[in-house]
Amino acid sequence: GQNIDQPTEMTATEGAIVQINCTYQTSGFNGLFWYQQHAGEAPTFLSYNVLDGLEEKGRFSSFLSRSKGYSYLLLKELQMKDSASYLCAVLRSNDYKLSFGAGTTVTVRA
Amino acid sequence: DVKVTQSSRYLVKRTGEKVFLECVQDMDHENMFWYRQDPGLGLRLIYFSYDVKMKEKGDIPEGYSVSREKKERFSLILESASTNQTSMYLCASSPRQVSSYNEQFFGPGTRLTVL
Protein backbone atom coordinates (compact mmCIF):
# COMPACT_ATOMS: atom_id res chain seq x y z
CA GLY A 1 0.00 0.00 0.00
CA GLN A 2 0.90 3.64 -0.24
CA ASN A 3 0.87 6.25 2.49
CA ILE A 4 2.12 9.72 1.63
CA ASP A 5 1.80 12.53 4.16
CA GLN A 6 2.33 16.24 3.79
CA PRO A 7 0.94 19.21 5.73
CA THR A 8 -2.36 20.58 4.54
CA GLU A 9 -1.52 24.29 4.67
CA MET A 10 1.41 26.62 5.23
CA THR A 11 1.62 30.40 5.32
CA ALA A 12 4.74 32.50 4.87
CA THR A 13 5.77 36.06 4.15
CA GLU A 14 7.07 37.37 0.85
CA GLY A 15 10.85 37.03 0.72
CA ALA A 16 10.95 34.30 3.36
CA ILE A 17 11.77 30.59 3.10
CA VAL A 18 9.28 27.75 3.44
CA GLN A 19 10.00 24.03 3.73
CA ILE A 20 7.29 21.55 2.79
CA ASN A 21 7.86 18.09 4.21
CA CYS A 22 6.66 14.83 2.70
CA THR A 23 6.92 11.44 4.35
CA TYR A 24 6.06 8.24 2.57
CA GLN A 25 5.59 4.56 3.22
CA THR A 26 5.24 2.65 0.00
CA SER A 27 5.53 -0.95 -1.09
CA GLY A 28 8.07 0.04 -3.74
CA PHE A 29 9.96 3.23 -4.46
CA ASN A 30 11.54 4.47 -7.65
CA GLY A 31 11.80 8.19 -7.12
CA LEU A 32 9.86 11.18 -5.82
CA PHE A 33 8.31 14.06 -7.73
CA TRP A 34 7.19 17.49 -6.65
CA TYR A 35 4.52 19.30 -8.66
CA GLN A 36 3.13 22.83 -8.33
CA GLN A 37 -0.55 23.47 -8.94
CA HIS A 38 -2.05 26.94 -9.02
CA ALA A 39 -5.76 27.14 -8.27
CA GLY A 40 -7.78 26.01 -11.28
CA GLU A 41 -4.73 25.05 -13.28
CA ALA A 42 -2.82 21.92 -14.27
CA PRO A 43 -0.08 20.57 -12.01
CA THR A 44 3.36 21.40 -13.40
CA PHE A 45 6.59 19.54 -12.76
CA LEU A 46 9.06 21.03 -10.28
CA SER A 47 11.57 18.34 -9.39
CA TYR A 48 12.44 14.67 -9.34
CA ASN A 49 14.71 12.91 -6.82
CA VAL A 50 15.78 9.29 -6.97
CA LEU A 51 19.09 9.46 -5.10
CA ASP A 52 19.61 10.75 -1.57
CA GLY A 53 20.59 14.37 -1.30
CA LEU A 54 19.66 17.85 -2.34
CA GLU A 55 18.75 18.95 -5.86
CA GLU A 56 18.79 22.70 -6.37
CA LYS A 57 16.99 24.48 -9.17
CA GLY A 58 16.93 28.23 -8.80
CA ARG A 59 14.80 29.30 -5.85
CA PHE A 60 13.46 25.77 -5.40
CA SER A 61 15.36 22.82 -3.93
CA SER A 62 14.24 19.28 -3.20
CA PHE A 63 15.78 16.82 -0.77
CA LEU A 64 15.39 13.08 -0.44
CA SER A 65 16.32 10.53 2.22
CA ARG A 66 15.31 7.07 1.05
CA SER A 67 16.28 5.39 4.31
CA LYS A 68 13.97 7.73 6.25
CA GLY A 69 11.16 7.81 3.68
CA TYR A 70 11.37 11.57 3.72
CA SER A 71 11.56 14.45 1.27
CA TYR A 72 11.19 18.17 1.46
CA LEU A 73 10.68 20.99 -1.00
CA LEU A 74 12.40 24.24 -0.08
CA LEU A 75 11.10 27.48 -1.53
CA LYS A 76 13.43 30.44 -1.07
CA GLU A 77 12.89 34.17 -1.59
CA LEU A 78 9.17 33.60 -1.68
CA GLN A 79 7.13 35.57 -4.18
CA MET A 80 3.38 36.12 -4.30
CA LYS A 81 3.18 33.94 -7.40
CA ASP A 82 4.44 31.00 -5.33
CA SER A 83 1.04 30.82 -3.65
CA ALA A 84 -0.14 27.42 -4.87
CA SER A 85 -0.64 23.82 -3.91
CA TYR A 86 2.49 21.63 -3.87
CA LEU A 87 2.04 17.94 -4.56
CA CYS A 88 4.41 15.21 -3.45
CA ALA A 89 4.25 12.03 -5.56
CA VAL A 90 6.08 8.73 -5.28
CA LEU A 91 6.91 6.70 -8.38
CA ARG A 92 6.09 3.09 -7.55
CA SER A 93 8.71 0.56 -8.55
CA ASN A 94 6.28 -2.26 -9.25
CA ASP A 95 4.23 -0.52 -11.94
CA TYR A 96 5.89 2.89 -12.50
CA LYS A 97 2.70 4.71 -11.57
CA LEU A 98 2.54 7.77 -9.34
CA SER A 99 0.98 7.84 -5.89
CA PHE A 100 0.20 11.37 -4.74
CA GLY A 101 -0.03 13.01 -1.36
CA ALA A 102 -3.03 15.24 -0.68
CA GLY A 103 -1.04 18.40 -1.40
CA THR A 104 0.12 21.38 0.66
CA THR A 105 -1.46 24.76 0.04
CA VAL A 106 1.10 27.53 0.49
CA THR A 107 -0.13 31.08 0.96
CA VAL A 108 2.41 33.89 0.55
CA ARG A 109 1.51 37.12 2.30
CA ALA A 110 2.93 40.58 1.64
CA ASP B 1 5.50 23.46 -26.05
CA VAL B 2 3.94 20.41 -24.47
CA LYS B 3 0.18 20.54 -24.41
CA VAL B 4 -2.60 18.44 -22.91
CA THR B 5 -6.13 19.70 -23.44
CA GLN B 6 -9.42 18.58 -21.99
CA SER B 7 -12.74 19.08 -23.71
CA SER B 8 -14.52 20.93 -20.91
CA ARG B 9 -13.44 22.96 -17.87
CA TYR B 10 -16.83 22.61 -16.18
CA LEU B 11 -19.54 20.03 -16.64
CA VAL B 12 -22.86 19.48 -14.86
CA LYS B 13 -24.69 16.19 -15.34
CA ARG B 14 -27.59 14.35 -13.75
CA THR B 15 -27.45 11.06 -11.89
CA GLY B 16 -27.67 8.16 -14.31
CA GLU B 17 -26.42 10.06 -17.33
CA LYS B 18 -23.59 8.73 -19.47
CA VAL B 19 -20.66 11.13 -19.38
CA PHE B 20 -17.69 11.42 -21.72
CA LEU B 21 -14.55 13.33 -20.76
CA GLU B 22 -12.11 13.85 -23.58
CA CYS B 23 -8.38 14.43 -23.43
CA VAL B 24 -6.00 15.22 -26.28
CA GLN B 25 -2.21 15.52 -26.22
CA ASP B 26 -0.01 16.85 -28.99
CA MET B 27 3.33 15.42 -27.87
CA ASP B 28 3.08 11.97 -29.47
CA HIS B 29 3.20 10.39 -26.01
CA GLU B 30 2.45 6.72 -25.62
CA ASN B 31 1.22 6.86 -22.03
CA MET B 32 -1.96 8.59 -20.98
CA PHE B 33 -3.65 8.73 -17.58
CA TRP B 34 -6.92 9.74 -15.98
CA TYR B 35 -6.94 10.92 -12.36
CA ARG B 36 -9.53 12.38 -10.08
CA GLN B 37 -8.59 15.00 -7.51
CA ASP B 38 -10.57 15.41 -4.30
CA PRO B 39 -9.82 17.63 -1.28
CA GLY B 40 -7.80 15.79 1.32
CA LEU B 41 -7.24 12.80 -0.94
CA GLY B 42 -4.93 14.12 -3.61
CA LEU B 43 -4.80 12.72 -7.12
CA ARG B 44 -5.91 9.13 -7.54
CA LEU B 45 -5.32 7.11 -10.69
CA ILE B 46 -8.47 5.83 -12.39
CA TYR B 47 -7.13 4.30 -15.61
CA PHE B 48 -3.94 4.21 -17.61
CA SER B 49 -3.23 3.53 -21.28
CA TYR B 50 0.21 2.71 -22.65
CA ASP B 51 -0.76 2.39 -26.30
CA VAL B 52 -3.68 2.63 -28.68
CA LYS B 53 -6.47 0.27 -27.63
CA MET B 54 -4.49 -0.76 -24.53
CA LYS B 55 -5.66 0.08 -21.03
CA GLU B 56 -4.98 -0.84 -17.43
CA LYS B 57 -6.99 -0.25 -14.31
CA GLY B 58 -5.58 2.22 -11.86
CA ASP B 59 -6.26 2.43 -8.16
CA ILE B 60 -9.97 3.40 -8.35
CA PRO B 61 -11.47 2.13 -11.66
CA GLU B 62 -14.92 1.23 -10.34
CA GLY B 63 -17.68 3.09 -12.15
CA TYR B 64 -15.43 4.19 -14.99
CA SER B 65 -14.26 2.93 -18.35
CA VAL B 66 -11.89 4.35 -20.95
CA SER B 67 -11.31 4.38 -24.67
CA ARG B 68 -8.14 4.98 -26.66
CA GLU B 69 -8.82 4.67 -30.38
CA LYS B 70 -6.10 7.11 -31.43
CA LYS B 71 -2.73 7.78 -29.89
CA GLU B 72 -3.43 11.42 -29.09
CA ARG B 73 -6.88 10.94 -27.56
CA PHE B 74 -7.91 9.27 -24.30
CA SER B 75 -11.53 9.30 -23.19
CA LEU B 76 -12.94 8.66 -19.74
CA ILE B 77 -16.49 7.32 -19.62
CA LEU B 78 -18.90 7.32 -16.72
CA GLU B 79 -21.52 4.78 -17.82
CA SER B 80 -24.07 5.94 -15.25
CA ALA B 81 -22.97 9.01 -13.34
CA SER B 82 -23.46 9.09 -9.60
CA THR B 83 -23.14 11.92 -7.09
CA ASN B 84 -19.98 10.42 -5.61
CA GLN B 85 -18.31 10.96 -8.96
CA THR B 86 -18.50 14.71 -8.51
CA SER B 87 -14.84 15.67 -8.66
CA MET B 88 -12.03 17.34 -10.57
CA TYR B 89 -10.79 15.06 -13.35
CA LEU B 90 -7.25 15.46 -14.62
CA CYS B 91 -5.74 13.90 -17.69
CA ALA B 92 -1.98 13.44 -18.10
CA SER B 93 0.45 12.03 -20.63
CA SER B 94 4.07 10.90 -20.65
CA PRO B 95 6.53 9.34 -23.07
CA ARG B 96 6.76 5.54 -23.22
CA GLN B 97 10.07 5.23 -21.44
CA VAL B 98 8.93 3.40 -18.33
CA SER B 99 12.03 4.03 -16.35
CA SER B 100 12.97 5.95 -13.29
CA TYR B 101 12.24 9.31 -14.87
CA ASN B 102 8.70 9.46 -16.07
CA GLU B 103 7.47 13.04 -15.85
CA GLN B 104 3.79 13.39 -16.54
CA PHE B 105 2.27 16.42 -18.24
CA PHE B 106 -1.18 17.39 -17.04
CA GLY B 107 -4.21 19.00 -18.61
CA PRO B 108 -6.11 21.83 -16.87
CA GLY B 109 -8.81 19.55 -15.50
CA THR B 110 -12.56 19.14 -15.85
CA ARG B 111 -14.69 19.93 -12.83
CA LEU B 112 -17.64 17.55 -13.02
CA THR B 113 -20.72 18.02 -10.87
CA VAL B 114 -23.30 15.24 -10.77
CA LEU B 115 -26.70 16.33 -9.45
mmCIF file of C-alpha atoms in Angstrom:
data_model
loop_
_atom_site.group_PDB
_atom_site.id
_atom_site.type_symbol
_atom_site.label_atom_id
_atom_site.label_comp_id
_atom_site.label_asym_id
_atom_site.label_seq_id
_atom_site.Cartn_x
_atom_site.Cartn_y
_atom_site.Cartn_z
ATOM 1 C CA GLY A 1 0.000 0.000 0.000
ATOM 2 C CA GLN A 2 0.905 3.640 -0.242
ATOM 3 C CA ASN A 3 0.867 6.252 2.492
ATOM 4 C CA ILE A 4 2.122 9.720 1.629
ATOM 5 C CA ASP A 5 1.797 12.525 4.156
ATOM 6 C CA GLN A 6 2.333 16.243 3.789
ATOM 7 C CA PRO A 7 0.944 19.210 5.726
ATOM 8 C CA THR A 8 -2.356 20.584 4.541
ATOM 9 C CA GLU A 9 -1.524 24.288 4.673
ATOM 10 C CA MET A 10 1.408 26.616 5.234
ATOM 11 C CA THR A 11 1.625 30.400 5.318
ATOM 12 C CA ALA A 12 4.737 32.501 4.866
ATOM 13 C CA THR A 13 5.773 36.057 4.149
ATOM 14 C CA GLU A 14 7.074 37.366 0.853
ATOM 15 C CA GLY A 15 10.853 37.027 0.716
ATOM 16 C CA ALA A 16 10.953 34.304 3.360
ATOM 17 C CA ILE A 17 11.773 30.591 3.101
ATOM 18 C CA VAL A 18 9.282 27.750 3.445
ATOM 19 C CA GLN A 19 10.004 24.029 3.726
ATOM 20 C CA ILE A 20 7.288 21.548 2.789
ATOM 21 C CA ASN A 21 7.856 18.086 4.213
ATOM 22 C CA CYS A 22 6.665 14.831 2.698
ATOM 23 C CA THR A 23 6.923 11.437 4.349
ATOM 24 C CA TYR A 24 6.065 8.236 2.574
ATOM 25 C CA GLN A 25 5.593 4.564 3.222
ATOM 26 C CA THR A 26 5.240 2.651 0.000
ATOM 27 C CA SER A 27 5.534 -0.953 -1.085
ATOM 28 C CA GLY A 28 8.071 0.038 -3.737
ATOM 29 C CA PHE A 29 9.957 3.228 -4.456
ATOM 30 C CA ASN A 30 11.539 4.474 -7.650
ATOM 31 C CA GLY A 31 11.800 8.194 -7.115
ATOM 32 C CA LEU A 32 9.856 11.176 -5.821
ATOM 33 C CA PHE A 33 8.311 14.059 -7.725
ATOM 34 C CA TRP A 34 7.187 17.494 -6.653
ATOM 35 C CA TYR A 35 4.517 19.296 -8.665
ATOM 36 C CA GLN A 36 3.131 22.826 -8.331
ATOM 37 C CA GLN A 37 -0.546 23.466 -8.941
ATOM 38 C CA HIS A 38 -2.052 26.940 -9.016
ATOM 39 C CA ALA A 39 -5.758 27.144 -8.274
ATOM 40 C CA GLY A 40 -7.782 26.015 -11.276
ATOM 41 C CA GLU A 41 -4.727 25.049 -13.284
ATOM 42 C CA ALA A 42 -2.817 21.919 -14.270
ATOM 43 C CA PRO A 43 -0.079 20.565 -12.009
ATOM 44 C CA THR A 44 3.357 21.403 -13.396
ATOM 45 C CA PHE A 45 6.594 19.542 -12.759
ATOM 46 C CA LEU A 46 9.060 21.030 -10.281
ATOM 47 C CA SER A 47 11.567 18.343 -9.391
ATOM 48 C CA TYR A 48 12.443 14.674 -9.343
ATOM 49 C CA ASN A 49 14.715 12.906 -6.824
ATOM 50 C CA VAL A 50 15.776 9.295 -6.970
ATOM 51 C CA LEU A 51 19.093 9.462 -5.098
ATOM 52 C CA ASP A 52 19.610 10.750 -1.567
ATOM 53 C CA GLY A 53 20.592 14.374 -1.298
ATOM 54 C CA LEU A 54 19.659 17.847 -2.335
ATOM 55 C CA GLU A 55 18.752 18.954 -5.857
ATOM 56 C CA GLU A 56 18.795 22.703 -6.371
ATOM 57 C CA LYS A 57 16.989 24.481 -9.165
ATOM 58 C CA GLY A 58 16.933 28.235 -8.805
ATOM 59 C CA ARG A 59 14.802 29.305 -5.851
ATOM 60 C CA PHE A 60 13.465 25.773 -5.395
ATOM 61 C CA SER A 61 15.356 22.820 -3.926
ATOM 62 C CA SER A 62 14.239 19.284 -3.196
ATOM 63 C CA PHE A 63 15.777 16.824 -0.767
ATOM 64 C CA LEU A 64 15.389 13.079 -0.443
ATOM 65 C CA SER A 65 16.324 10.534 2.219
ATOM 66 C CA ARG A 66 15.312 7.069 1.051
ATOM 67 C CA SER A 67 16.279 5.389 4.313
ATOM 68 C CA LYS A 68 13.969 7.725 6.249
ATOM 69 C CA GLY A 69 11.162 7.807 3.680
ATOM 70 C CA TYR A 70 11.367 11.572 3.719
ATOM 71 C CA SER A 71 11.560 14.445 1.270
ATOM 72 C CA TYR A 72 11.193 18.173 1.457
ATOM 73 C CA LEU A 73 10.684 20.990 -1.003
ATOM 74 C CA LEU A 74 12.396 24.242 -0.076
ATOM 75 C CA LEU A 75 11.101 27.484 -1.535
ATOM 76 C CA LYS A 76 13.434 30.443 -1.072
ATOM 77 C CA GLU A 77 12.889 34.173 -1.587
ATOM 78 C CA LEU A 78 9.170 33.602 -1.684
ATOM 79 C CA GLN A 79 7.127 35.572 -4.184
ATOM 80 C CA MET A 80 3.382 36.124 -4.304
ATOM 81 C CA LYS A 81 3.181 33.943 -7.404
ATOM 82 C CA ASP A 82 4.442 30.995 -5.329
ATOM 83 C CA SER A 83 1.035 30.823 -3.650
ATOM 84 C CA ALA A 84 -0.139 27.420 -4.874
ATOM 85 C CA SER A 85 -0.636 23.823 -3.908
ATOM 86 C CA TYR A 86 2.488 21.625 -3.867
ATOM 87 C CA LEU A 87 2.036 17.943 -4.560
ATOM 88 C CA CYS A 88 4.410 15.211 -3.453
ATOM 89 C CA ALA A 89 4.247 12.033 -5.557
ATOM 90 C CA VAL A 90 6.079 8.729 -5.279
ATOM 91 C CA LEU A 91 6.912 6.696 -8.379
ATOM 92 C CA ARG A 92 6.095 3.091 -7.547
ATOM 93 C CA SER A 93 8.707 0.564 -8.546
ATOM 94 C CA ASN A 94 6.284 -2.258 -9.251
ATOM 95 C CA ASP A 95 4.235 -0.522 -11.938
ATOM 96 C CA TYR A 96 5.890 2.887 -12.495
ATOM 97 C CA LYS A 97 2.697 4.706 -11.571
ATOM 98 C CA LEU A 98 2.539 7.766 -9.343
ATOM 99 C CA SER A 99 0.984 7.839 -5.886
ATOM 100 C CA PHE A 100 0.200 11.374 -4.741
ATOM 101 C CA GLY A 101 -0.034 13.014 -1.360
ATOM 102 C CA ALA A 102 -3.028 15.243 -0.680
ATOM 103 C CA GLY A 103 -1.037 18.404 -1.401
ATOM 104 C CA THR A 104 0.121 21.376 0.661
ATOM 105 C CA THR A 105 -1.460 24.761 0.035
ATOM 106 C CA VAL A 106 1.099 27.527 0.486
ATOM 107 C CA THR A 107 -0.126 31.080 0.955
ATOM 108 C CA VAL A 108 2.413 33.888 0.552
ATOM 109 C CA ARG A 109 1.507 37.124 2.303
ATOM 110 C CA ALA A 110 2.926 40.581 1.638
ATOM 111 C CA ASP B 1 5.499 23.462 -26.052
ATOM 112 C CA VAL B 2 3.936 20.411 -24.465
ATOM 113 C CA LYS B 3 0.181 20.540 -24.414
ATOM 114 C CA VAL B 4 -2.598 18.438 -22.906
ATOM 115 C CA THR B 5 -6.126 19.696 -23.440
ATOM 116 C CA GLN B 6 -9.421 18.576 -21.985
ATOM 117 C CA SER B 7 -12.741 19.085 -23.707
ATOM 118 C CA SER B 8 -14.516 20.934 -20.911
ATOM 119 C CA ARG B 9 -13.445 22.957 -17.870
ATOM 120 C CA TYR B 10 -16.827 22.610 -16.176
ATOM 121 C CA LEU B 11 -19.542 20.032 -16.645
ATOM 122 C CA VAL B 12 -22.860 19.478 -14.861
ATOM 123 C CA LYS B 13 -24.690 16.187 -15.344
ATOM 124 C CA ARG B 14 -27.586 14.354 -13.746
ATOM 125 C CA THR B 15 -27.446 11.060 -11.893
ATOM 126 C CA GLY B 16 -27.668 8.158 -14.307
ATOM 127 C CA GLU B 17 -26.417 10.057 -17.334
ATOM 128 C CA LYS B 18 -23.586 8.726 -19.472
ATOM 129 C CA VAL B 19 -20.662 11.133 -19.383
ATOM 130 C CA PHE B 20 -17.686 11.424 -21.717
ATOM 131 C CA LEU B 21 -14.554 13.326 -20.762
ATOM 132 C CA GLU B 22 -12.106 13.846 -23.582
ATOM 133 C CA CYS B 23 -8.377 14.433 -23.432
ATOM 134 C CA VAL B 24 -6.001 15.217 -26.285
ATOM 135 C CA GLN B 25 -2.215 15.521 -26.216
ATOM 136 C CA ASP B 26 -0.008 16.846 -28.988
ATOM 137 C CA MET B 27 3.327 15.420 -27.868
ATOM 138 C CA ASP B 28 3.078 11.973 -29.467
ATOM 139 C CA HIS B 29 3.199 10.393 -26.005
ATOM 140 C CA GLU B 30 2.455 6.718 -25.624
ATOM 141 C CA ASN B 31 1.216 6.856 -22.030
ATOM 142 C CA MET B 32 -1.961 8.595 -20.978
ATOM 143 C CA PHE B 33 -3.646 8.735 -17.576
ATOM 144 C CA TRP B 34 -6.917 9.738 -15.977
ATOM 145 C CA TYR B 35 -6.943 10.917 -12.358
ATOM 146 C CA ARG B 36 -9.533 12.384 -10.078
ATOM 147 C CA GLN B 37 -8.588 15.003 -7.507
ATOM 148 C CA ASP B 38 -10.565 15.414 -4.304
ATOM 149 C CA PRO B 39 -9.821 17.633 -1.277
ATOM 150 C CA GLY B 40 -7.805 15.788 1.321
ATOM 151 C CA LEU B 41 -7.236 12.801 -0.939
ATOM 152 C CA GLY B 42 -4.931 14.120 -3.614
ATOM 153 C CA LEU B 43 -4.799 12.719 -7.124
ATOM 154 C CA ARG B 44 -5.908 9.130 -7.537
ATOM 155 C CA LEU B 45 -5.316 7.110 -10.694
ATOM 156 C CA ILE B 46 -8.466 5.825 -12.392
ATOM 157 C CA TYR B 47 -7.135 4.299 -15.614
ATOM 158 C CA PHE B 48 -3.944 4.207 -17.610
ATOM 159 C CA SER B 49 -3.230 3.532 -21.278
ATOM 160 C CA TYR B 50 0.207 2.710 -22.645
ATOM 161 C CA ASP B 51 -0.756 2.391 -26.298
ATOM 162 C CA VAL B 52 -3.680 2.632 -28.681
ATOM 163 C CA LYS B 53 -6.475 0.270 -27.630
ATOM 164 C CA MET B 54 -4.487 -0.755 -24.528
ATOM 165 C CA LYS B 55 -5.662 0.077 -21.030
ATOM 166 C CA GLU B 56 -4.982 -0.838 -17.434
ATOM 167 C CA LYS B 57 -6.995 -0.246 -14.309
ATOM 168 C CA GLY B 58 -5.575 2.225 -11.863
ATOM 169 C CA ASP B 59 -6.263 2.430 -8.163
ATOM 170 C CA ILE B 60 -9.970 3.400 -8.354
ATOM 171 C CA PRO B 61 -11.466 2.125 -11.657
ATOM 172 C CA GLU B 62 -14.921 1.232 -10.336
ATOM 173 C CA GLY B 63 -17.683 3.091 -12.150
ATOM 174 C CA TYR B 64 -15.426 4.187 -14.986
ATOM 175 C CA SER B 65 -14.255 2.929 -18.351
ATOM 176 C CA VAL B 66 -11.890 4.347 -20.954
ATOM 177 C CA SER B 67 -11.311 4.375 -24.675
ATOM 178 C CA ARG B 68 -8.139 4.980 -26.664
ATOM 179 C CA GLU B 69 -8.817 4.667 -30.380
ATOM 180 C CA LYS B 70 -6.100 7.115 -31.427
ATOM 181 C CA LYS B 71 -2.725 7.777 -29.890
ATOM 182 C CA GLU B 72 -3.431 11.419 -29.091
ATOM 183 C CA ARG B 73 -6.878 10.940 -27.558
ATOM 184 C CA PHE B 74 -7.913 9.266 -24.297
ATOM 185 C CA SER B 75 -11.529 9.298 -23.186
ATOM 186 C CA LEU B 76 -12.939 8.656 -19.736
ATOM 187 C CA ILE B 77 -16.489 7.318 -19.622
ATOM 188 C CA LEU B 78 -18.901 7.320 -16.724
ATOM 189 C CA GLU B 79 -21.517 4.781 -17.817
ATOM 190 C CA SER B 80 -24.067 5.945 -15.253
ATOM 191 C CA ALA B 81 -22.969 9.006 -13.341
ATOM 192 C CA SER B 82 -23.457 9.089 -9.596
ATOM 193 C CA THR B 83 -23.140 11.924 -7.095
ATOM 194 C CA ASN B 84 -19.981 10.424 -5.607
ATOM 195 C CA GLN B 85 -18.309 10.960 -8.962
ATOM 196 C CA THR B 86 -18.500 14.710 -8.508
ATOM 197 C CA SER B 87 -14.842 15.671 -8.662
ATOM 198 C CA MET B 88 -12.031 17.340 -10.573
ATOM 199 C CA TYR B 89 -10.789 15.059 -13.353
ATOM 200 C CA LEU B 90 -7.246 15.460 -14.619
ATOM 201 C CA CYS B 91 -5.739 13.896 -17.691
ATOM 202 C CA ALA B 92 -1.981 13.437 -18.096
ATOM 203 C CA SER B 93 0.448 12.028 -20.626
ATOM 204 C CA SER B 94 4.068 10.902 -20.645
ATOM 205 C CA PRO B 95 6.534 9.341 -23.065
ATOM 206 C CA ARG B 96 6.757 5.544 -23.218
ATOM 207 C CA GLN B 97 10.070 5.231 -21.435
ATOM 208 C CA VAL B 98 8.934 3.399 -18.334
ATOM 209 C CA SER B 99 12.033 4.032 -16.353
ATOM 210 C CA SER B 100 12.969 5.951 -13.291
ATOM 211 C CA TYR B 101 12.239 9.307 -14.869
ATOM 212 C CA ASN B 102 8.697 9.465 -16.068
ATOM 213 C CA GLU B 103 7.471 13.040 -15.845
ATOM 214 C CA GLN B 104 3.785 13.393 -16.540
ATOM 215 C CA PHE B 105 2.271 16.418 -18.243
ATOM 216 C CA PHE B 106 -1.177 17.394 -17.037
ATOM 217 C CA GLY B 107 -4.212 18.996 -18.605
ATOM 218 C CA PRO B 108 -6.106 21.831 -16.868
ATOM 219 C CA GLY B 109 -8.813 19.555 -15.502
ATOM 220 C CA THR B 110 -12.564 19.141 -15.852
ATOM 221 C CA ARG B 111 -14.692 19.927 -12.828
ATOM 222 C CA LEU B 112 -17.643 17.553 -13.016
ATOM 223 C CA THR B 113 -20.721 18.017 -10.868
ATOM 224 C CA VAL B 114 -23.297 15.236 -10.770
ATOM 225 C CA LEU B 115 -26.701 16.329 -9.449
#
